[in-house]
XYZ file of C-alpha atoms in Angstrom:
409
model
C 120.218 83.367 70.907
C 118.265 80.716 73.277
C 120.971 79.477 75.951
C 121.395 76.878 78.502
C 123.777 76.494 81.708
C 124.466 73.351 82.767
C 126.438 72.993 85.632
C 128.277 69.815 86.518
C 129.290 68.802 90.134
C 127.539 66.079 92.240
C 128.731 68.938 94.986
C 126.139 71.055 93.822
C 123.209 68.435 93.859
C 124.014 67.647 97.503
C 123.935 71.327 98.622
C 127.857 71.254 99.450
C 128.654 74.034 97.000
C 126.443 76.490 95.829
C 126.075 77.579 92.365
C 127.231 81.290 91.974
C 127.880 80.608 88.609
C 124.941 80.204 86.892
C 123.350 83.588 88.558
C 126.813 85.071 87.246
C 126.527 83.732 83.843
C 123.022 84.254 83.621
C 123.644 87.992 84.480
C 126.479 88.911 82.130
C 124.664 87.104 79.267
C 121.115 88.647 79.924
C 122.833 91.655 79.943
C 124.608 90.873 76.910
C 120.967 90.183 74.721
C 121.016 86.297 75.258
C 118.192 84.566 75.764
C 118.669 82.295 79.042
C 116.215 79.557 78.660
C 117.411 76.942 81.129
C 119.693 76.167 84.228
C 120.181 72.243 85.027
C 122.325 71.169 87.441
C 123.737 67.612 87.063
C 125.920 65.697 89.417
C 129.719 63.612 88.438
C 127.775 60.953 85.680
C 129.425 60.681 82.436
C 126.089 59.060 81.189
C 123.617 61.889 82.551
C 125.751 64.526 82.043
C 125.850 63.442 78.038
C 121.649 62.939 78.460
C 121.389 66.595 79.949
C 123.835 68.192 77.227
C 121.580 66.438 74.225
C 118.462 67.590 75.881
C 119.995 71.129 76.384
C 120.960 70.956 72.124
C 117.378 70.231 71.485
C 115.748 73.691 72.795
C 118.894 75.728 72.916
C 121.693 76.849 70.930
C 124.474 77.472 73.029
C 125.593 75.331 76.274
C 127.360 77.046 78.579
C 128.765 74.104 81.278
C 130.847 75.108 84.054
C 132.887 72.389 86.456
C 134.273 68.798 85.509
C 137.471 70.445 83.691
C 139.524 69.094 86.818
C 142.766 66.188 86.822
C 140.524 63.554 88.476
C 138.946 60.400 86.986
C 135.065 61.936 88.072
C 136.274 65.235 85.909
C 134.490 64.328 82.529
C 133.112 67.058 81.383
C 135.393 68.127 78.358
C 135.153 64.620 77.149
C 131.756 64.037 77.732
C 131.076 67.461 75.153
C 133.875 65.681 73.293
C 132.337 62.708 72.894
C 128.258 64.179 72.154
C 129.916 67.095 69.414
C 131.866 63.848 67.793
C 135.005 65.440 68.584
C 138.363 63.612 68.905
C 140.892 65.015 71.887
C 144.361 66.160 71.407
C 146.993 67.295 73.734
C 147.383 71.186 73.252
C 151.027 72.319 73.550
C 150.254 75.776 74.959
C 147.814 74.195 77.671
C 150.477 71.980 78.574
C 153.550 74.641 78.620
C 151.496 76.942 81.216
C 150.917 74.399 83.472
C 154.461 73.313 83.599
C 155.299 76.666 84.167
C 152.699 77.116 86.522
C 153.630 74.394 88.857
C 157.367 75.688 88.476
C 156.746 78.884 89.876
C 154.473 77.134 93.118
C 157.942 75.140 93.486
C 156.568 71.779 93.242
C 156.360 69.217 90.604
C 152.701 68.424 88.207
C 151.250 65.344 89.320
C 150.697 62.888 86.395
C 147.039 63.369 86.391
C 146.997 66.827 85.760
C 148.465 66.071 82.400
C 144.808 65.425 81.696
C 143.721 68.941 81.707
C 145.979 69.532 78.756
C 143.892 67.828 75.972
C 141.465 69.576 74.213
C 138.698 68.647 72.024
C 139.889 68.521 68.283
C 138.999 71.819 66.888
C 137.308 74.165 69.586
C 138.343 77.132 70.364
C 140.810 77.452 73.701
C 140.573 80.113 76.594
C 144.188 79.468 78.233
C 143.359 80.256 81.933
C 145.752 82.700 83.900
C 143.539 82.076 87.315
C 144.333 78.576 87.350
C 145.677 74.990 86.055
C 141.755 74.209 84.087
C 141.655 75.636 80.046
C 138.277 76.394 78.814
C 137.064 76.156 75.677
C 134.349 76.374 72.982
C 133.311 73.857 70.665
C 130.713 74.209 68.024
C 128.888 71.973 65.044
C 125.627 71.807 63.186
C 124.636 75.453 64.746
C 124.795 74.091 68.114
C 127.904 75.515 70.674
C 129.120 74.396 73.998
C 131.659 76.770 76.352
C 133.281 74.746 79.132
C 134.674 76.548 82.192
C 135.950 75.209 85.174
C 133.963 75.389 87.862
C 135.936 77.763 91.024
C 133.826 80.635 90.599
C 137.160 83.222 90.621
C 138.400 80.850 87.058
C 134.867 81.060 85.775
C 134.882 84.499 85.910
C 138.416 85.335 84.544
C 137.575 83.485 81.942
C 134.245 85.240 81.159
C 136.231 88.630 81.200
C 139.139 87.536 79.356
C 138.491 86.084 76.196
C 134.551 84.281 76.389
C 133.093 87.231 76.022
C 134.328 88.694 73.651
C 134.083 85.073 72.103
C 130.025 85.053 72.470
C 130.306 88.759 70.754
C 130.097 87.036 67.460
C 126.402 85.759 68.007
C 125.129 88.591 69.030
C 122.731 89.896 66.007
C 122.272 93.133 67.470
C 123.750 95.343 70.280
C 122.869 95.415 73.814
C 122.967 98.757 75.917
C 121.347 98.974 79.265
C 121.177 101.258 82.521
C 120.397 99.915 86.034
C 118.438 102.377 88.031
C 117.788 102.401 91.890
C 114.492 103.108 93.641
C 114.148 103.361 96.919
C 110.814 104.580 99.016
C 108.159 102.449 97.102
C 107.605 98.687 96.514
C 107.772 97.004 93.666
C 104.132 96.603 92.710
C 103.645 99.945 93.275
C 106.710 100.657 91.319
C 104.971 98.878 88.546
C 101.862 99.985 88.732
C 103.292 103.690 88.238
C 105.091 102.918 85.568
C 102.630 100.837 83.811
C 101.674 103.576 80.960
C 105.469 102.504 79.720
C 105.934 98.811 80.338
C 102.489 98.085 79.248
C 102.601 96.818 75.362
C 106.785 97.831 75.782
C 108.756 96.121 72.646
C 112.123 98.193 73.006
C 113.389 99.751 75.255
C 112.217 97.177 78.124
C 111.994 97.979 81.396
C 112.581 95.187 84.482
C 111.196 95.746 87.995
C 113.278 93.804 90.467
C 112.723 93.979 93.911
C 115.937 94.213 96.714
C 115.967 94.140 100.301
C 114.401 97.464 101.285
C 114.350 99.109 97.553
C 113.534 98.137 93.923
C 115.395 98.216 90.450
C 114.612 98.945 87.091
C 116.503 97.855 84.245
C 116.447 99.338 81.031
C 117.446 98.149 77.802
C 117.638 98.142 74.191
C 118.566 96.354 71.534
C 119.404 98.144 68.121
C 122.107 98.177 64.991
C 124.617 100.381 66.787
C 125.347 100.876 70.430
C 124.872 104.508 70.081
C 120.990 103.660 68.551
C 120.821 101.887 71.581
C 122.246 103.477 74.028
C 119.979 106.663 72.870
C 116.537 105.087 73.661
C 117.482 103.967 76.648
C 118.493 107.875 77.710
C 115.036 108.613 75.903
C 113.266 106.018 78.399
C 114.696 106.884 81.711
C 114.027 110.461 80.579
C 110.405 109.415 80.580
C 110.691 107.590 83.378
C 111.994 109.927 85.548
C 108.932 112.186 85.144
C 106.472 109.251 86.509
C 109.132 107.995 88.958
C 112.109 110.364 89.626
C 111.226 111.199 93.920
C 111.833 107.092 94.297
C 115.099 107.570 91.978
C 118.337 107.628 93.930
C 120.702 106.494 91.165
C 120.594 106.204 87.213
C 124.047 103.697 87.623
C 123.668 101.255 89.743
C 124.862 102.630 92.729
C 124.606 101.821 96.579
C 122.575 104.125 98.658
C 125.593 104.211 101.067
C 127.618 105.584 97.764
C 125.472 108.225 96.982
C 125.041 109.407 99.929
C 129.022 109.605 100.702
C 129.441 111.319 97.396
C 126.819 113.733 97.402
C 128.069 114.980 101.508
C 131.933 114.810 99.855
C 130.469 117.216 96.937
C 128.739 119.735 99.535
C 130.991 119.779 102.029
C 128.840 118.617 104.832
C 130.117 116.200 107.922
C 127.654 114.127 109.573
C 127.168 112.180 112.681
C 125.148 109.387 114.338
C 123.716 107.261 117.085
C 122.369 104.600 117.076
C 120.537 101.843 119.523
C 119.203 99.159 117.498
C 121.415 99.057 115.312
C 124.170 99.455 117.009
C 126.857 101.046 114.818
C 125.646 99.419 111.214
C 124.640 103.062 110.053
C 128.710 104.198 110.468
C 129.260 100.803 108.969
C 127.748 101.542 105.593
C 129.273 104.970 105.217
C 132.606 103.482 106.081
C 131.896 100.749 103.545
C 132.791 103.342 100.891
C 135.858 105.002 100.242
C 136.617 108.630 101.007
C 134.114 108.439 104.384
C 137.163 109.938 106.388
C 136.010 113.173 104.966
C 132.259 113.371 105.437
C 132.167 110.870 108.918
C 132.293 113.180 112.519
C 131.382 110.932 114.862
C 129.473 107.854 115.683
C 127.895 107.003 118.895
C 127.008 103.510 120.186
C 123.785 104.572 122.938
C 121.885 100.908 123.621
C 120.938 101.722 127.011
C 118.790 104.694 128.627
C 121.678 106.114 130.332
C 124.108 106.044 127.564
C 121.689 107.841 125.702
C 121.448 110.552 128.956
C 125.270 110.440 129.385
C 126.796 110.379 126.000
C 124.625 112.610 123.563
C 122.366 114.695 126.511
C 118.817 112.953 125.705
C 116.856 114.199 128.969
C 115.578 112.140 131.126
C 112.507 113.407 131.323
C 111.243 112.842 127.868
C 112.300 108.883 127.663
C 110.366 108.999 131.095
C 107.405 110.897 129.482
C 107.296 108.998 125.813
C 109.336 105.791 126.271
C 112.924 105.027 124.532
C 111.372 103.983 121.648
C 109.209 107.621 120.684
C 109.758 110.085 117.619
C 110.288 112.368 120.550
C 113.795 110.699 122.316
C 114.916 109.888 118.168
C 115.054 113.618 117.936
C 116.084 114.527 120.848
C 119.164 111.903 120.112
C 119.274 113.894 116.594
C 119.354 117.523 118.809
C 121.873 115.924 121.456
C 124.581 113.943 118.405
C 124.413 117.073 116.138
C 125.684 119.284 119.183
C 128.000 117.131 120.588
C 129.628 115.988 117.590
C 129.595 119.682 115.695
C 128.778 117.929 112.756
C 126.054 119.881 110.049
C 124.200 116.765 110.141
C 122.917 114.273 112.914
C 120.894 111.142 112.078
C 119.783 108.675 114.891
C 117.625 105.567 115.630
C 116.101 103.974 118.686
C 113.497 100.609 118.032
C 112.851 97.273 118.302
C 114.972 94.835 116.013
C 112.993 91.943 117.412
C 111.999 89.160 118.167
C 110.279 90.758 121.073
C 109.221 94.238 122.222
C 107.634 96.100 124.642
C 104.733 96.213 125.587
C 102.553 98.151 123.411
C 104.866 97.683 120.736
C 106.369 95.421 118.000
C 109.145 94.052 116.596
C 110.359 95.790 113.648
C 109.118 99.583 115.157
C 111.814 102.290 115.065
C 112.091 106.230 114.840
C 114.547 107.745 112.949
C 115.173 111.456 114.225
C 117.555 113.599 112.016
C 118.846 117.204 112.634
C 120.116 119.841 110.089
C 121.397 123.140 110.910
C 117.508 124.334 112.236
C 115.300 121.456 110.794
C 114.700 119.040 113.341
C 111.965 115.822 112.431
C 111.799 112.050 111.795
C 110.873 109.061 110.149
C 108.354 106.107 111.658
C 109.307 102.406 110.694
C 107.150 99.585 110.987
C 107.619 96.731 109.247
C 105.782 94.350 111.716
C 108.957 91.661 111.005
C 110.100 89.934 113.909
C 113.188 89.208 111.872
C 115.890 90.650 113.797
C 118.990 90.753 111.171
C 116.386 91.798 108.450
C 114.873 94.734 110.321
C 118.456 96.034 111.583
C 119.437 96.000 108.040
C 116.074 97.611 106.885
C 116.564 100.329 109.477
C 120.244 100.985 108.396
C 118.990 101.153 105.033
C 116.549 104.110 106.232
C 119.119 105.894 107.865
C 120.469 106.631 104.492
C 117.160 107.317 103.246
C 116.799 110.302 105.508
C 120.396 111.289 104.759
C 119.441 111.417 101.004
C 116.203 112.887 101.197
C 117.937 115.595 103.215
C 120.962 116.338 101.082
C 119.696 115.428 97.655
């Protein structure tokens, strides 16, 4: 079904707010088999908002419009859709009940003006809203359909989850079934270009590239009669896929790096440790970012300078004097020195230059990760020739995981 979001908030035109709720909608409904044709944005004009909403009707189907549902004079949104749809507006009894009771409970009394948000257009569908004092509500004629939400992204959402969805079910000709995989270890062109003998001419399943920060993702998905049809040639395709692509594949569900990695250590047992200089204590970060890291996290170690480095993990001297901090040699030696001192069965390190400047003979955005397990001793070269500091830090982290994975998998 071809689909619109229109988004109403003169907020949003001025850059005040911005608008998380068309890449939410546009998400859930792409993943649902709509077909998201458009995105306007239009600011608090009762006369452009009714232009944008006809001009929406004319190429799309379904309207979804999010903000203007408020108790102030500028809030015209439901009577704007009103007034296009040739809808009267009537004051709905259970709209008005919950947000008596609403404002009882906060202790305080409803102002008169919020009375507004009680009316409804004559005939639509109502999605009573739990998250807050704004209804929602669908309203359709002559093939065409417009869903109003209010605009705070955490009401938007509740009401997506709890009752719109299942509401937009009805349109939905066929069912949708898809998988998310992650890729990490190849770009997305070259992602592509691997996979081309199966997106080339592809009808259904489809596959997606997308690129992320520092990894890619494929989405697969298919449309057929039953979810289990579905859901069957999408197994069928990531089957196939994983023979062209599976060494890049960390994840067939759309999980984190930093999850995978904590769950497959959890599932073998294993404890690991780090230090880090560049980064300075984003790798621990991550693996703390996911619950359950009590059991696989030893130690972490913080070494920016030379002699913390010396002191607190037993990198000698000698070889940052022979090879320079920043060497494959001293991000093993860190790996050899963490994995000791911590006792941990895994040590995973990084020294380099986050940017903007390095030393001479260097660049921003060179770093060596050195990793240690049990008797394998190595590392990994980085240079991403970014003098972005936050971007390569993050990057780096990133690769830190990468050599966890690769070593554990």
């Amino acid at each position: 079904m071809k689909t619109s979001i229109l988004a109403v908030g003169t907020e949003l035109l001025f850059g005040q707010t911005v608008n998380t709720n068309a890449a939410y909608l546009s998400d859930k409904l792409n993943h649902m088999g709509f077909d998201v044709m458009y995105h306007f944005v239009v600011g608090d004009n009762p006369q452009r908002l009714k232009d944008k909403l006809k001009e929406a009707f004319r190429d799309t189907d379904l309207v979804l419009l999010t903000g203007g549902l408020g108790p102030t004079q500028d809030d015209l949104t439901k009577e704007m859709v009103a007034e296009v749809m040739g809808a009267e507006m009537y004051l709905d009894e259970r709209a008005l009940s919950d947000l008596k009771e609403l404002f009882r409970k906060r202790g305080g009394d409803m102002a008169e003006n919020n009375l507004k948000q009680a009316y409804l257009p004559v005939g639509c569908t109502p999605f009573y809203n739990a998250s807050g004092t704004a209804p929602g509500f669908a309203l359709s004629k002559d093939g065409k359909t417009a869903v109003c939400f209010p605009g705070p992204p955490r009401e938007m959402k509740w009401l997506f989850e709890n009752g719109v969805r299942e509401y937009l079910e009805q349109f939905m000709d066929k069912k949708m079934y898809y998988r998310v995989i992650r890729t990490i270890g190849i770009g997305e062109s070259d992602l592509e270009m691997l996979l081309m003998p199966l997106i080339d001419g592809q009808t259904d399943p489809t596959i997606a590239t997308y690129a992320k920060e520092g990894e890619c993702t494929l989405r697969v998905a298919s449309q057929r009669d039953t979810i289990d049809e579905a859901r069957q040639a999408v197994d069928e395709m990531i089957g196939r896929i994983d023979k062209l692509a599976g060494e890049y594949i960390y994840s067939y569900d759309d999980e984190e790096l930093n999850e995978v990695v904590v769950k497959i250590l959890k599932e073998k047992g294993l404890h690991i440790a780090s230090a880090e200089s560049c980064t300075a204590g984003m790798f621990p970060a991550a693996i703390t970012d996911v619950a359950g890291a009590s059991e696989v996290l030893s130690s972490a170690y913080i070494t920016y300078s030379n002699e913390s480095k010396i002191n607190e993990i037993n990198v000698d001297a000698g070889i940052i004097d022979r090879y320079g901090v920043v060497s494959p040699q001293v991000a093993e030696a860190m790996a050899i020195g963490t994995k000791a001192r911590s006792g941990a069965d895994i040590a995973v390190t990084i020294t380099g230059y986050a940017g903007p400047e390095a030393d001479p003979g260097h660049e921003a955005g060179e770093a060596y990760i050195g990793y240690a397990m049990w008797d394998k001793v190595g590392h990994y070269a980085i240079h991403t020739s970014r003098p972005i500091r936050n971007w390569n830090r993050r990057y780096f982290t990133l690769r830190m995981l990468r050599a966890v994975y690769l070593l554990i998998r």
